[in-house]
Amino acid sequence: MSKTTYIFFISLLYFSSLAQAQTSLSGYVKDIFGKGIESATVSVMGTDIRTSTDVDGFYKLQIGSRQDFKIEVTSVGYIPQSIQLKSNETYKNFRLKNDEHQLEAVDVKGQTENQRRVNEIKRSGFNVSVIDMNRYANQTATVNQILRTAPGVTIREDGGLGSNFAFRINGLAAKIYIDGVPMDDFGPAMSLNNIPVNLVDRIEIYKGVVPAFLGSDALGGAVNIITKQRKRHFLDLSYSYGSFNTHQASLVGMYTNPKSKLSVRTNAFYNYSDNNYKMYTEEKYGVILERAVNNKFVPIAEARRFNDRYYSSMGQVEVGLRDKSWADQFFVGLTYAGNNKQNQLGATINSLYGGSWRESAYIMPTLSYKKQNFIVDRLYADIYANYGFDITHNRDTAQYNYEWTGSPIGNKTGDKPRNEVHTKQNTSSVLGRINLNYDFDDSRNHSLNFNYNISTNDRKTYDKILNHNTSGLPNNMVKYIAGLAWQSQWLDKRLVNNIAIKYYGLDTYQEIDQRKFGSDNEVVSGAIVSQSKYLGYKGYSLASRYRIFKDGGVKFSAERAYNMPEMTALYGDGQNYVANWDLKPERSDNLNTGFYYNTFFNDNHFINLDLSGFYRLAKDYQNVRIVTENEQDKFQYYNIPGVKLYGGSFEFRYGYKDIITAAFNGSYDKAIDNQKYTDETNQQVSLTYGYQIPNRPWVYGNLDLGFAQNDWFSKGSRTQINWTTQYTKWFYLSDSHLGSLASKNYIPTQLVHSFLVSYSWNHNRYNISGEARNIFDERAYDNFRLQKPGRAFFVKFRVSIL
């Protein structure tokens, strides 16, 4: 089905439903700061006509032909509001003020799933923050560009749109989930750096201890990306165009039959970019672009990337039922995703490729089931399963190496052409997850949560060129994560504790071709060798929150956790990453503390302050190094025996009504080599003992200033202006204590500024925005000093039909 037909079909469903509707009143119920209020009641006074708002604060009330009546809006924690509706008025927004006497009230019964999750986050002992992605809906950013502005989060990229990246929270590897499902199970075409912001409702960032329900083997924390899901029908379309011939489009929609409760929801996106931005020589930073002249390499001032095109697409359709006696939600779905990524660079700035690319196609059927009061009262069940199949081709058709002018050069071994590379990887995966949560009373003072997660990956690699190939030799990985957690509330809910135990299991298997072939392709020596191993570990955690006063409190958590290697780390990716079968799971003993303060004053002002600190002792810390394979620089994961990490972060937020917003955060994240001896007799002291781990940021921060105004140019319009700044302090690329000061390689301090202007009209139905990133064209470097895009401009148009 073509994209045009697909969009037409969804639109037809929506407008058909409108045609059948009665005269209605619709709008939003929001707080004084412009945030939607969920489950507010909107009613016609003196009648039984009423409805409730959804997660956006949106309502739609069927009023027929009535005139001259009053509308009342009520919600727990807010002062009720009533107004006389004007004749023929069909759209009305409401702003409710906080009721200080009701702020502590919580109505557990009748909560929506979204409310239940948000309230769990607020009352939990976990160090968690939530990013409302709806405020970024008009930006051309991807999820990773928003996420990297959070305190304690680093996302290390090696290029533009679709580039490889490394993700950490407070210095340790963190896991990424989409609606509670590990992102690894969505195939290579789904990644933080290609998911448009319009598909996402909110992002939950857990630092330190991770809840058992995520079934995680994360160390530093986890990110749970919550996609947009509504019970009403809606459609959101967006398209953007920008520098480097970048195109991004997205679609998210939902249709629910009000009688049968049959629901159809869909998500789709498309990304394309040439990524042909300029690269520059900066000798003082050791960044030198080269070209060959008379068999010698000479520096050049600048060059443009020429083999870095990227495109990806994804389509997802889910069909199911809601609000049935046997299920709150039951959905079956199908996801298809594909991408094509040219490979410009290896691990270093002058490791160039001119004919290397990677393409994949992925399909995944899914099944999900959710039910409150499952079998018995107060037992919540969330069951999910998927099967995925991915086909990936790694190709390199270039016979020679390349220089920065885009011209081929002779190989180091002479002018003999290099052999073409073409490998095919077939990967099948299965994920099964069950999450059960039992509340011992309606007030949820005591809850027990059980989670079991099993995931399998089976990869077979086929060499499409060599006639004595390794076709079909398997690489297998099975992960088992089981968790049991007890959450309790004490002292009139001022104290919340969460105690958990976990089991981590890793089962791996591979076959290696060690055969040697003669001139007639006969086996001279060697055989196909199989290797397998099983690793099992136990972890435990404690997370507590104590509310000192109404607006603030402290948090503390401690844990022993493990991070299991991923498929790419163990088996490589056939392109830029080299396998390391001996890679060990990473273990960390963590302590985390925090203080939070949130308050309103004079009704119109809001202040939020978050402080956190951490101390961690990691064993077999997983890091990335550069290795040479077949005369090419590549990446490889390896273990550092012992690492000590410590640091902290802060975030300050201020808001005035829905007009002014300001956010400022900073992070300090130090990692020290903590392995003193290099031999078993403890006689040889390591040269790196006590020194900082290289090639990782350790001081960074962000600034975000926003100004908005309603009804500037027309009734129902909103104009918004944002300025953002990202700061990263310089850090060493290599060991800081080796060599002279002049010879040390480092990545320079970076200060990147961006500017956004957006305008929406017809009550946020139509939106247009313009964005300038890296306005001052700062030289931005990241992983292993690979340069990122400079100044860039983007424009975006979005239509949101509610």
PDB file of C-alpha atoms in Angstrom, residues 516-681:
ATOM      1  CA  LYS A 516      42.210 -23.719   5.769  1.00  0.00           C
ATOM      2  CA  PHE A 517      41.590 -24.284   2.074  1.00  0.00           C
ATOM      3  CA  GLY A 518      43.924 -25.317  -0.722  1.00  0.00           C
ATOM      4  CA  SER A 519      44.044 -24.152  -4.326  1.00  0.00           C
ATOM      5  CA  ASP A 520      41.211 -26.483  -5.301  1.00  0.00           C
ATOM      6  CA  ASN A 521      39.041 -25.394  -2.388  1.00  0.00           C
ATOM      7  CA  GLU A 522      39.822 -28.590  -0.514  1.00  0.00           C
ATOM      8  CA  VAL A 523      40.076 -28.488   3.274  1.00  0.00           C
ATOM      9  CA  VAL A 524      43.767 -28.607   4.226  1.00  0.00           C
ATOM     10  CA  SER A 525      43.400 -28.282   7.982  1.00  0.00           C
ATOM     11  CA  GLY A 526      41.111 -27.095  10.738  1.00  0.00           C
ATOM     12  CA  ALA A 527      37.407 -27.540  11.350  1.00  0.00           C
ATOM     13  CA  ILE A 528      34.241 -25.675  12.292  1.00  0.00           C
ATOM     14  CA  VAL A 529      34.512 -25.151  16.047  1.00  0.00           C
ATOM     15  CA  SER A 530      31.568 -24.478  18.374  1.00  0.00           C
ATOM     16  CA  GLN A 531      31.745 -22.432  21.576  1.00  0.00           C
ATOM     17  CA  SER A 532      29.109 -21.910  24.260  1.00  0.00           C
ATOM     18  CA  LYS A 533      28.784 -20.493  27.753  1.00  0.00           C
ATOM     19  CA  TYR A 534      26.093 -19.712  30.310  1.00  0.00           C
ATOM     20  CA  LEU A 535      26.386 -16.971  32.905  1.00  0.00           C
ATOM     21  CA  GLY A 536      23.997 -16.336  35.797  1.00  0.00           C
ATOM     22  CA  TYR A 537      24.013 -13.559  38.399  1.00  0.00           C
ATOM     23  CA  LYS A 538      21.861 -12.268  41.239  1.00  0.00           C
ATOM     24  CA  GLY A 539      21.249  -8.583  41.887  1.00  0.00           C
ATOM     25  CA  TYR A 540      19.358  -6.573  44.491  1.00  0.00           C
ATOM     26  CA  SER A 541      18.276  -2.996  45.059  1.00  0.00           C
ATOM     27  CA  LEU A 542      16.673  -0.565  47.487  1.00  0.00           C
ATOM     28  CA  ALA A 543      15.048   2.719  46.463  1.00  0.00           C
ATOM     29  CA  SER A 544      13.507   5.155  48.968  1.00  0.00           C
ATOM     30  CA  ARG A 545      11.846   8.521  48.934  1.00  0.00           C
ATOM     31  CA  TYR A 546      11.043  10.644  51.983  1.00  0.00           C
ATOM     32  CA  ARG A 547       8.891  13.748  51.611  1.00  0.00           C
ATOM     33  CA  ILE A 548      10.278  16.244  54.107  1.00  0.00           C
ATOM     34  CA  PHE A 549       7.582  18.816  53.420  1.00  0.00           C
ATOM     35  CA  LYS A 550       4.721  19.184  50.960  1.00  0.00           C
ATOM     36  CA  ASP A 551       6.848  20.473  48.098  1.00  0.00           C
ATOM     37  CA  GLY A 552      10.140  18.658  48.582  1.00  0.00           C
ATOM     38  CA  GLY A 553      11.997  15.623  49.791  1.00  0.00           C
ATOM     39  CA  VAL A 554      15.002  13.357  49.436  1.00  0.00           C
ATOM     40  CA  LYS A 555      15.672  10.140  47.536  1.00  0.00           C
ATOM     41  CA  PHE A 556      18.183   7.371  48.112  1.00  0.00           C
ATOM     42  CA  SER A 557      18.912   4.142  46.266  1.00  0.00           C
ATOM     43  CA  ALA A 558      21.514   1.384  46.337  1.00  0.00           C
ATOM     44  CA  GLU A 559      21.967  -1.671  44.152  1.00  0.00           C
ATOM     45  CA  ARG A 560      24.165  -4.365  42.726  1.00  0.00           C
ATOM     46  CA  ALA A 561      23.338  -4.675  39.028  1.00  0.00           C
ATOM     47  CA  TYR A 562      24.698  -6.279  35.874  1.00  0.00           C
ATOM     48  CA  ASN A 563      24.872  -5.238  32.246  1.00  0.00           C
ATOM     49  CA  MET A 564      24.953  -8.173  29.827  1.00  0.00           C
ATOM     50  CA  PRO A 565      26.795  -7.772  26.502  1.00  0.00           C
ATOM     51  CA  GLU A 566      24.678  -7.119  23.409  1.00  0.00           C
ATOM     52  CA  MET A 567      24.838  -8.954  20.085  1.00  0.00           C
ATOM     53  CA  THR A 568      27.022  -6.290  18.453  1.00  0.00           C
ATOM     54  CA  ALA A 569      29.480  -6.303  21.367  1.00  0.00           C
ATOM     55  CA  LEU A 570      29.937 -10.089  21.348  1.00  0.00           C
ATOM     56  CA  TYR A 571      29.639 -10.894  17.648  1.00  0.00           C
ATOM     57  CA  GLY A 572      30.330  -7.577  15.877  1.00  0.00           C
ATOM     58  CA  ASP A 573      28.116  -6.086  13.181  1.00  0.00           C
ATOM     59  CA  GLY A 574      30.010  -7.128  10.058  1.00  0.00           C
ATOM     60  CA  GLN A 575      30.946  -3.539   9.289  1.00  0.00           C
ATOM     61  CA  ASN A 576      32.351  -1.130  11.894  1.00  0.00           C
ATOM     62  CA  TYR A 577      32.375  -3.256  15.044  1.00  0.00           C
ATOM     63  CA  VAL A 578      34.719  -6.209  15.592  1.00  0.00           C
ATOM     64  CA  ALA A 579      33.567  -9.220  17.631  1.00  0.00           C
ATOM     65  CA  ASN A 580      34.860  -9.926  21.151  1.00  0.00           C
ATOM     66  CA  TRP A 581      33.670 -13.324  22.374  1.00  0.00           C
ATOM     67  CA  ASP A 582      35.624 -12.882  25.626  1.00  0.00           C
ATOM     68  CA  LEU A 583      33.688  -9.758  26.628  1.00  0.00           C
ATOM     69  CA  LYS A 584      32.368 -10.135  30.168  1.00  0.00           C
ATOM     70  CA  PRO A 585      29.174  -8.781  31.750  1.00  0.00           C
ATOM     71  CA  GLU A 586      29.697  -5.523  33.600  1.00  0.00           C
ATOM     72  CA  ARG A 587      28.896  -5.411  37.309  1.00  0.00           C
ATOM     73  CA  SER A 588      28.357  -2.281  39.342  1.00  0.00           C
ATOM     74  CA  ASP A 589      27.681  -1.479  43.000  1.00  0.00           C
ATOM     75  CA  ASN A 590      25.823   1.830  43.036  1.00  0.00           C
ATOM     76  CA  LEU A 591      24.797   4.466  45.560  1.00  0.00           C
ATOM     77  CA  ASN A 592      22.510   7.315  44.478  1.00  0.00           C
ATOM     78  CA  THR A 593      21.123  10.280  46.408  1.00  0.00           C
ATOM     79  CA  GLY A 594      18.843  13.115  45.447  1.00  0.00           C
ATOM     80  CA  PHE A 595      16.871  16.125  46.630  1.00  0.00           C
ATOM     81  CA  TYR A 596      13.838  17.621  44.903  1.00  0.00           C
ATOM     82  CA  TYR A 597      11.759  20.743  45.452  1.00  0.00           C
ATOM     83  CA  ASN A 598       8.694  21.760  43.451  1.00  0.00           C
ATOM     84  CA  THR A 599       6.472  24.664  44.344  1.00  0.00           C
ATOM     85  CA  PHE A 600       3.979  27.200  43.043  1.00  0.00           C
ATOM     86  CA  PHE A 601       3.811  30.770  44.257  1.00  0.00           C
ATOM     87  CA  ASN A 602       1.389  33.597  43.528  1.00  0.00           C
ATOM     88  CA  ASP A 603      -0.544  31.050  41.413  1.00  0.00           C
ATOM     89  CA  ASN A 604       1.361  32.070  38.264  1.00  0.00           C
ATOM     90  CA  HIS A 605       4.930  30.959  39.018  1.00  0.00           C
ATOM     91  CA  PHE A 606       6.484  27.518  39.199  1.00  0.00           C
ATOM     92  CA  ILE A 607       9.925  26.455  40.438  1.00  0.00           C
ATOM     93  CA  ASN A 608      11.495  23.014  40.242  1.00  0.00           C
ATOM     94  CA  LEU A 609      14.911  22.076  41.650  1.00  0.00           C
ATOM     95  CA  ASP A 610      16.508  18.638  41.414  1.00  0.00           C
ATOM     96  CA  LEU A 611      19.898  17.693  42.865  1.00  0.00           C
ATOM     97  CA  SER A 612      21.458  14.235  42.591  1.00  0.00           C
ATOM     98  CA  GLY A 613      24.740  12.499  43.288  1.00  0.00           C
ATOM     99  CA  PHE A 614      26.142   9.036  42.638  1.00  0.00           C
ATOM    100  CA  TYR A 615      29.065   6.797  43.570  1.00  0.00           C
ATOM    101  CA  ARG A 616      29.744   3.553  41.700  1.00  0.00           C
ATOM    102  CA  LEU A 617      32.290   0.779  41.688  1.00  0.00           C
ATOM    103  CA  ALA A 618      32.228  -1.054  38.367  1.00  0.00           C
ATOM    104  CA  LYS A 619      33.889  -4.373  37.607  1.00  0.00           C
ATOM    105  CA  ASP A 620      34.655  -5.327  33.991  1.00  0.00           C
ATOM    106  CA  TYR A 621      33.501  -1.894  32.807  1.00  0.00           C
ATOM    107  CA  GLN A 622      32.528  -2.085  29.131  1.00  0.00           C
ATOM    108  CA  ASN A 623      34.249   0.500  26.962  1.00  0.00           C
ATOM    109  CA  VAL A 624      35.049   0.937  23.253  1.00  0.00           C
ATOM    110  CA  ARG A 625      38.519   1.084  21.664  1.00  0.00           C
ATOM    111  CA  ILE A 626      39.915   1.407  18.154  1.00  0.00           C
ATOM    112  CA  VAL A 627      41.417  -1.698  16.563  1.00  0.00           C
ATOM    113  CA  THR A 628      42.789  -2.383  13.088  1.00  0.00           C
ATOM    114  CA  GLU A 629      41.316  -5.157  10.960  1.00  0.00           C
ATOM    115  CA  ASN A 630      42.296  -5.691   7.317  1.00  0.00           C
ATOM    116  CA  GLU A 631      44.103  -2.315   7.350  1.00  0.00           C
ATOM    117  CA  GLN A 632      40.913  -0.537   8.452  1.00  0.00           C
ATOM    118  CA  ASP A 633      40.239   1.233  11.762  1.00  0.00           C
ATOM    119  CA  LYS A 634      37.210  -0.229  13.547  1.00  0.00           C
ATOM    120  CA  PHE A 635      35.582  -0.273  16.976  1.00  0.00           C
ATOM    121  CA  GLN A 636      35.638  -3.055  19.531  1.00  0.00           C
ATOM    122  CA  TYR A 637      34.087  -3.430  22.977  1.00  0.00           C
ATOM    123  CA  TYR A 638      36.438  -4.479  25.757  1.00  0.00           C
ATOM    124  CA  ASN A 639      36.508  -4.698  29.560  1.00  0.00           C
ATOM    125  CA  ILE A 640      38.376  -2.433  31.956  1.00  0.00           C
ATOM    126  CA  PRO A 641      38.840  -4.592  35.107  1.00  0.00           C
ATOM    127  CA  GLY A 642      37.882  -1.910  37.621  1.00  0.00           C
ATOM    128  CA  VAL A 643      36.455   1.601  37.357  1.00  0.00           C
ATOM    129  CA  LYS A 644      35.304   4.051  40.022  1.00  0.00           C
ATOM    130  CA  LEU A 645      32.658   6.575  38.998  1.00  0.00           C
ATOM    131  CA  TYR A 646      31.322   9.491  40.980  1.00  0.00           C
ATOM    132  CA  GLY A 647      29.617  12.772  40.307  1.00  0.00           C
ATOM    133  CA  GLY A 648      26.342  14.604  40.393  1.00  0.00           C
ATOM    134  CA  SER A 649      23.922  16.786  38.504  1.00  0.00           C
ATOM    135  CA  PHE A 650      21.438  19.577  39.073  1.00  0.00           C
ATOM    136  CA  GLU A 651      18.474  20.960  37.203  1.00  0.00           C
ATOM    137  CA  PHE A 652      16.572  24.191  37.812  1.00  0.00           C
ATOM    138  CA  ARG A 653      13.295  24.991  36.070  1.00  0.00           C
ATOM    139  CA  TYR A 654      11.132  28.101  36.211  1.00  0.00           C
ATOM    140  CA  GLY A 655       7.782  28.847  34.594  1.00  0.00           C
ATOM    141  CA  TYR A 656       5.512  31.867  34.444  1.00  0.00           C
ATOM    142  CA  LYS A 657       1.995  30.882  33.348  1.00  0.00           C
ATOM    143  CA  ASP A 658       2.311  29.408  29.864  1.00  0.00           C
ATOM    144  CA  ILE A 659       4.372  32.380  28.705  1.00  0.00           C
ATOM    145  CA  ILE A 660       7.928  32.000  30.005  1.00  0.00           C
ATOM    146  CA  THR A 661       9.924  28.830  30.617  1.00  0.00           C
ATOM    147  CA  ALA A 662      13.559  28.473  31.640  1.00  0.00           C
ATOM    148  CA  ALA A 663      15.628  25.377  32.334  1.00  0.00           C
ATOM    149  CA  PHE A 664      19.283  25.108  33.294  1.00  0.00           C
ATOM    150  CA  ASN A 665      21.175  21.933  34.185  1.00  0.00           C
ATOM    151  CA  GLY A 666      24.724  20.730  34.664  1.00  0.00           C
ATOM    152  CA  SER A 667      26.450  17.383  35.212  1.00  0.00           C
ATOM    153  CA  TYR A 668      29.786  16.251  36.607  1.00  0.00           C
ATOM    154  CA  ASP A 669      30.695  12.657  35.760  1.00  0.00           C
ATOM    155  CA  LYS A 670      34.169  11.340  36.610  1.00  0.00           C
ATOM    156  CA  ALA A 671      35.407   7.817  35.793  1.00  0.00           C
ATOM    157  CA  ILE A 672      38.713   6.650  37.310  1.00  0.00           C
ATOM    158  CA  ASP A 673      40.674   3.473  36.534  1.00  0.00           C
ATOM    159  CA  ASN A 674      40.388   1.563  39.811  1.00  0.00           C
ATOM    160  CA  GLN A 675      42.360  -1.613  38.965  1.00  0.00           C
ATOM    161  CA  LYS A 676      45.680  -1.207  40.775  1.00  0.00           C
ATOM    162  CA  TYR A 677      47.538  -4.368  39.738  1.00  0.00           C
ATOM    163  CA  THR A 678      47.934  -6.010  36.348  1.00  0.00           C
ATOM    164  CA  ASP A 679      49.109  -9.432  37.571  1.00  0.00           C
ATOM    165  CA  GLU A 680      47.681 -12.092  39.868  1.00  0.00           C
ATOM    166  CA  THR A 681      50.503 -11.693  42.413  1.00  0.00           C
TER     167      THR A 681
END
